[in-house]
Coordinates of C-alpha atoms in Angstrom, one line a residue:
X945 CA 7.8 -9.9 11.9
X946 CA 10.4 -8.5 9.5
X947 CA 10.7 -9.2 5.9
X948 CA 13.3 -8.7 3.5
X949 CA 11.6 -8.0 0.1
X950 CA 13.5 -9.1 -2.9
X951 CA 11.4 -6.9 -5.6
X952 CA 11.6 -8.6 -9.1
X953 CA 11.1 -6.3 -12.3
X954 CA 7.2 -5.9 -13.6
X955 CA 6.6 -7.9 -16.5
X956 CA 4.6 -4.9 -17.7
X957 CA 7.5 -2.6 -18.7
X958 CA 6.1 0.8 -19.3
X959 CA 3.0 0.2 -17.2
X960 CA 2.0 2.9 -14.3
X961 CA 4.2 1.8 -11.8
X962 CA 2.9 3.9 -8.8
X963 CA 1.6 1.4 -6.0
X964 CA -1.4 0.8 -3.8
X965 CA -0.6 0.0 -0.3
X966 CA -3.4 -1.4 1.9
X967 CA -4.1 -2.6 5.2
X968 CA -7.0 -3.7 7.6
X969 CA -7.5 -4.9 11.2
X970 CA -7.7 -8.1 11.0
X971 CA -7.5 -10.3 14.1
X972 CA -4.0 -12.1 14.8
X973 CA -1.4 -11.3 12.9
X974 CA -1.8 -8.6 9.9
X975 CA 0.2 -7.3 7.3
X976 CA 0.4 -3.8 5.3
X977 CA 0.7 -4.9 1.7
X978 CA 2.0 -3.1 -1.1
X979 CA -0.3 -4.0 -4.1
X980 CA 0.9 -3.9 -7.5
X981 CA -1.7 -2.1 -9.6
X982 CA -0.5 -3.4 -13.1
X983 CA -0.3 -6.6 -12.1
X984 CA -2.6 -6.9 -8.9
X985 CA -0.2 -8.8 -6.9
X986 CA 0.3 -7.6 -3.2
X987 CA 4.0 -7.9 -1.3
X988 CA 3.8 -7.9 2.4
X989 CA 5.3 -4.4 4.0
X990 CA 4.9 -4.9 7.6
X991 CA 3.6 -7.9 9.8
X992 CA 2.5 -7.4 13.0
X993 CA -0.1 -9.1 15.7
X994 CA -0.1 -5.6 17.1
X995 CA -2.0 -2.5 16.9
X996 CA 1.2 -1.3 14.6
X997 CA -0.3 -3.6 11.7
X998 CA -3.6 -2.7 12.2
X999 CA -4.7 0.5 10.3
X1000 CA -8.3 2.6 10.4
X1001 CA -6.5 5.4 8.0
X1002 CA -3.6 5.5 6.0
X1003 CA -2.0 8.2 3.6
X1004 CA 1.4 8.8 1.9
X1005 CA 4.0 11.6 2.4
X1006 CA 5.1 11.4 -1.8
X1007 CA 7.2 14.0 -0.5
X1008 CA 9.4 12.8 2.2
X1009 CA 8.9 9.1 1.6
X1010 CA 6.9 8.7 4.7
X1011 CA 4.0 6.0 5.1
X1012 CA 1.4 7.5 7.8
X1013 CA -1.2 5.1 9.4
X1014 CA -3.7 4.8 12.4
X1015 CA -5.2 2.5 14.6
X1016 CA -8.1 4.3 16.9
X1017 CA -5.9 7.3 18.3
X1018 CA -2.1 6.1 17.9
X1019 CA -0.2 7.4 15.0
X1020 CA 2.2 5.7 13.5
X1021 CA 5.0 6.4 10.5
X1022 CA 7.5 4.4 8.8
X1023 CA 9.6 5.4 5.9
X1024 CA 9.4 4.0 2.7
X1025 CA 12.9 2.8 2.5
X1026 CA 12.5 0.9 5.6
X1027 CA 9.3 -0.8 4.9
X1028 CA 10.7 -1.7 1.1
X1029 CA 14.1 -3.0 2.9
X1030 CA 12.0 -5.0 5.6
X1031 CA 13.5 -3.1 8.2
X1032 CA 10.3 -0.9 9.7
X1033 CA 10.0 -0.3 13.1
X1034 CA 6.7 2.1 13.3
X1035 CA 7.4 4.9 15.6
X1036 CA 3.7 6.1 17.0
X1037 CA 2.6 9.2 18.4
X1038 CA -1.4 10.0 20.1
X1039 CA -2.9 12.2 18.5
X1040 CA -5.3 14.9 20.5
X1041 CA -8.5 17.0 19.5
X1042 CA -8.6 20.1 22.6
X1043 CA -6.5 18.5 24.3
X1044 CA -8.4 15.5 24.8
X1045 CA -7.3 11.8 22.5
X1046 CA -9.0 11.5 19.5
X1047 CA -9.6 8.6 16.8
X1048 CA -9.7 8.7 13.1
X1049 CA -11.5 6.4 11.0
X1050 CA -9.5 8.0 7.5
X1051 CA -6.7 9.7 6.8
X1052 CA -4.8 11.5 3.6
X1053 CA -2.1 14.1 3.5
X1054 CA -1.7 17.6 1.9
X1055 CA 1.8 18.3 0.7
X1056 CA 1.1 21.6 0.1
X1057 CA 0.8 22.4 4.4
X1058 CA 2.8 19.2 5.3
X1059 CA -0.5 18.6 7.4
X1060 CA -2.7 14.8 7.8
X1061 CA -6.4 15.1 7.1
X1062 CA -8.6 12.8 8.8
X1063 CA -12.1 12.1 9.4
X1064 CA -14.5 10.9 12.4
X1065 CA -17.6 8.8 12.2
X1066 CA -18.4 9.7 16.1
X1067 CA -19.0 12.5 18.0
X1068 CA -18.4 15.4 15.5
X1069 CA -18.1 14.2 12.0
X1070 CA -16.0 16.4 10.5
X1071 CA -12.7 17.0 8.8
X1072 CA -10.0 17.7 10.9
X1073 CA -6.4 19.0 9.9
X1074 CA -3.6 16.9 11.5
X1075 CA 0.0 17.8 12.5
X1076 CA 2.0 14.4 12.3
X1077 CA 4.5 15.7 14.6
X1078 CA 2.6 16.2 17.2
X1079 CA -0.6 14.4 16.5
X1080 CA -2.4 17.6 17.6
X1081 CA -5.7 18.2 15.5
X1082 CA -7.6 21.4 14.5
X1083 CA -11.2 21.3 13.1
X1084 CA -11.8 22.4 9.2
X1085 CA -15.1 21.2 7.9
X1086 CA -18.2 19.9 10.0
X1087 CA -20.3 18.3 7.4
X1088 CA -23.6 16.7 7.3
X1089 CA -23.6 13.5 9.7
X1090 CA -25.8 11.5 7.0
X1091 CA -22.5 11.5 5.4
X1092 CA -20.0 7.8 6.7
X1093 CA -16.9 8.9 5.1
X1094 CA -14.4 6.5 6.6
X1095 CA -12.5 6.3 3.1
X1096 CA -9.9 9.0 2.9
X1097 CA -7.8 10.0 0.3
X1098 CA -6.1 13.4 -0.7
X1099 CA -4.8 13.4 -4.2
X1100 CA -1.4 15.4 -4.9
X1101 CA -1.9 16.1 -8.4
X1102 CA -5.7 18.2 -8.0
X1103 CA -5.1 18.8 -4.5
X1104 CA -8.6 17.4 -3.9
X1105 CA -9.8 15.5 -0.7
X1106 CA -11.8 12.6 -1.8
X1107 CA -13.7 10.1 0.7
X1108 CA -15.9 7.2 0.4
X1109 CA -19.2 7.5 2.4
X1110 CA -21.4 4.0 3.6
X1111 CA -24.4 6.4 3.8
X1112 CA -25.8 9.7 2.6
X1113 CA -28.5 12.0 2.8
X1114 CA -31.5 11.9 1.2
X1115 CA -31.3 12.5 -2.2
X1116 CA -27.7 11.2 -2.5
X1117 CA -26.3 7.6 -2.4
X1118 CA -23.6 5.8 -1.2
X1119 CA -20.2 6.2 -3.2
X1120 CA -17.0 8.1 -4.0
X1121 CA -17.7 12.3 -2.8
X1122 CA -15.4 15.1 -4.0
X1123 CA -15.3 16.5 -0.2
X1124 CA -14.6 20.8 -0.8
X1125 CA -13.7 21.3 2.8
X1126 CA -12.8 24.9 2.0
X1127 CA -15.8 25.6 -0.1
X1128 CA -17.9 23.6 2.5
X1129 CA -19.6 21.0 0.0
X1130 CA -19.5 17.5 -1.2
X1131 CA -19.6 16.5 -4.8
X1132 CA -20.9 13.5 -6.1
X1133 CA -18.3 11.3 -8.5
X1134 CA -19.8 7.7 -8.7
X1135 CA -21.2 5.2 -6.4
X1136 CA -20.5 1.7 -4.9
X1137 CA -20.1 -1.8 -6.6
X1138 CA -23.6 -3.6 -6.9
X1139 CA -23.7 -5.9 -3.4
X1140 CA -21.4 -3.3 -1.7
X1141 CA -22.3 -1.1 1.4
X1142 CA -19.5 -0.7 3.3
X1143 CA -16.1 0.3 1.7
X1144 CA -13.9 1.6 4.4
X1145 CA -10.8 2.2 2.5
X1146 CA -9.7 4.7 0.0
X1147 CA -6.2 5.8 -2.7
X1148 CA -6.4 8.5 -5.0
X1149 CA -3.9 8.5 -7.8
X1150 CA -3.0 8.9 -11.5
X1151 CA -7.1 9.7 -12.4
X1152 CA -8.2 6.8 -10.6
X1153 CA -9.9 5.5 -7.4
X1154 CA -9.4 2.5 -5.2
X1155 CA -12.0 1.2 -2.9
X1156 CA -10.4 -0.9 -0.7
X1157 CA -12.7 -3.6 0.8
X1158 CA -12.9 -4.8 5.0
X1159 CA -12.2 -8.5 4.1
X1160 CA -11.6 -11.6 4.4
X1161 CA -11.0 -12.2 0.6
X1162 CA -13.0 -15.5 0.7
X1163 CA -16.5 -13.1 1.1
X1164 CA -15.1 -10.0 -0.3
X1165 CA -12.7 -11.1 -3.1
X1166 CA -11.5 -7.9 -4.8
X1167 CA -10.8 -4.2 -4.3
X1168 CA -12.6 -1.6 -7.2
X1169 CA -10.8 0.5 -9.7
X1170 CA -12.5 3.7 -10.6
X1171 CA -12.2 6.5 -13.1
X1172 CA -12.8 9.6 -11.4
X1173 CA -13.7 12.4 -14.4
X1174 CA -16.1 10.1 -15.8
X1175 CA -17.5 8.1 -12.5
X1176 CA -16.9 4.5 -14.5
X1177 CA -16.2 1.4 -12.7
X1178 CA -12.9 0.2 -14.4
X1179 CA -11.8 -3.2 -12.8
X1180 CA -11.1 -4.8 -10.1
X1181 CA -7.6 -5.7 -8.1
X1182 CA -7.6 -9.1 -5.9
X1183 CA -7.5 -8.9 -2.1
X1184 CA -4.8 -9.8 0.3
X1185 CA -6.2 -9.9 3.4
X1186 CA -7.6 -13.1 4.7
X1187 CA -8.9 -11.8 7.7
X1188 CA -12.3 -10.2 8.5
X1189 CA -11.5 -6.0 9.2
X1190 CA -13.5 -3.9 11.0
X1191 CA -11.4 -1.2 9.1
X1192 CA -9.6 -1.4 6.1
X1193 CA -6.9 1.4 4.9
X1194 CA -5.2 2.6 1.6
X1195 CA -2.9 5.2 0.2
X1196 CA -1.0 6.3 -3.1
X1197 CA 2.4 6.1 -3.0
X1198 CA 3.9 6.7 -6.6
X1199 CA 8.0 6.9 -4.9
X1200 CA 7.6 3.6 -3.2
X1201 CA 8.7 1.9 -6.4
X1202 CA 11.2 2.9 -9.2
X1203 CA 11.0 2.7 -12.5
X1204 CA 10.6 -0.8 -14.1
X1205 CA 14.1 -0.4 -15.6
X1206 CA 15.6 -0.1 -12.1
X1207 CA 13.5 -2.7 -10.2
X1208 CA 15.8 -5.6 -10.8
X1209 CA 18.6 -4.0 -9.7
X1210 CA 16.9 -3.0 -6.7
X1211 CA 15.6 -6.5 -6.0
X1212 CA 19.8 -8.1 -6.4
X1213 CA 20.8 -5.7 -4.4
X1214 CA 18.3 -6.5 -1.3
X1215 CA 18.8 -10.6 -2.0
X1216 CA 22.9 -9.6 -2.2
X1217 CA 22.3 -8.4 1.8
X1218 CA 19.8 -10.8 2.7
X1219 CA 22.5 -13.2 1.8
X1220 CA 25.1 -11.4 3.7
X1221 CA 22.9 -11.3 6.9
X1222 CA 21.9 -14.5 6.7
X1223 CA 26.3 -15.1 6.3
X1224 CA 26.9 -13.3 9.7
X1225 CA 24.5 -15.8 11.6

């Protein structure tokens, strides 16, 4: 299913206007929402009762306007422009560890190589380097396999790869990690909501952290906002999915949206051609 989104202007003129998309695997159909992180309310991107609606990762190219996603080993990719004009069509690509297909359970993207990050809850946990054009992967950090991270995030701003871990060694807890693949280390930066113990989705952005819950909202109502320097819960952002996930996915994208200023131009101009379409039928 298609939409055409006609985006109205935030009421919150002046407010941080970078967005939270999110996404799970829900059975039936799905959708990968843009969430509105001053307001809280989501906008459906892409609907699908396929695999191409259905991610286990997710991470933003802030760079090239491209919106990366995963279900088990297929890659998929969508622009920006086409997922805001309701026009995606998610071209997917499998994505192989020597030479054999490979599935990751998180995913964020480094602007500075171009490259997808990802991580594995099977076989060997690790973090693995990514090239989105081929979907071939290389391995960068094998760390401790007490460790679940299956919440991903890089953030552009630090250049640090965060991830959300249901487990830990002993010693440690459950919660938000700092993971220094180059240094070979994980840092500790604040743990889960009281009740939670399995957060499978992660964005990075602007200071803050988003936990992104499995679903369905009527058992797990909200998504978390965290500050990262100090480690404090902050709030809470209301969940769109009504569907249990298996996996859930996030990313940061701060050039989905423009500026408040422009929104409502933006949103006439995408009601002025969804009038003129619906004219030509």
């Amino acid at each position: 299913m298609r939409f055409v989104l006609a985006i109205v202007a935030i009421a919150t003129v002046g407010s941080a206007n970078a967005q939270l998309i999110v996404g799970n695997d829900q059975s039936g159909t799905a959708s990968i929402f843009m969430v509105d992180v001053a307001t809280g309310v989501a906008t459906p991107l892409y609907s699908s009762s396929t695999t191409a609606a259905k991610p286990w990762g997710m991470a933003a190219d802030n760079v090239n306007g491209i919106l990366y996603w995963n279900n088990g080993g297929n890659l998929f990719q969508a622009s920006f422009a086409d997922l805001l004009g309701g026009t995606a069509n998610p071209t997917s690509i499998a994505m192989t560890f020597n030479g054999a297909s490979v599935n990751y359970v998180g995913l964020g993207y480094n602007p500075a190589t171009g490259k997808l990050l990802g991580t594995r809850n099977i076989a060997t946990e690790a973090v693995y380097e990514i090239d989105p054009a081929t979907g071939v992967s290389t391995q960068l950090y094998v760390y401790n396999s007490a460790f679940d991270h299956g919440g991903l995030d890089f953030d552009d701003a630090t250049g640090k790869l965060y991830g959300l871990s249901d487990t830990a060694p002993a010693g440690l807890v459950r919660g938000l990690y700092h993971i220094d693949y180059v240094g070979m280390t994980e840092i500790f930066i604040s743990g889960y909501p009281a009740g939670e113990t399995d957060i499978d989705g992660l964005a990075v952005g602007g200071g803050r952290a988003y936990y992104v819950t499995d679903g369905p909202n009527t058992t797990q109502a909200n998504f978390y906002v965290v500050d990262i320097a100090s480690g404090a819960h902050l709030g809470t952002l209301p969940s769109p999915f009504t569907g249990s996930g298996t996996f859930s996915a996030a990313a940061w994208a701060p050039g989905l949206v423009p500026e408040p200023a422009t929104m409502l131009v933006l949103g006439a101009g995408l009601a002025a051609l969804a009038a003129r379409r619906r004219r030509r039928q």
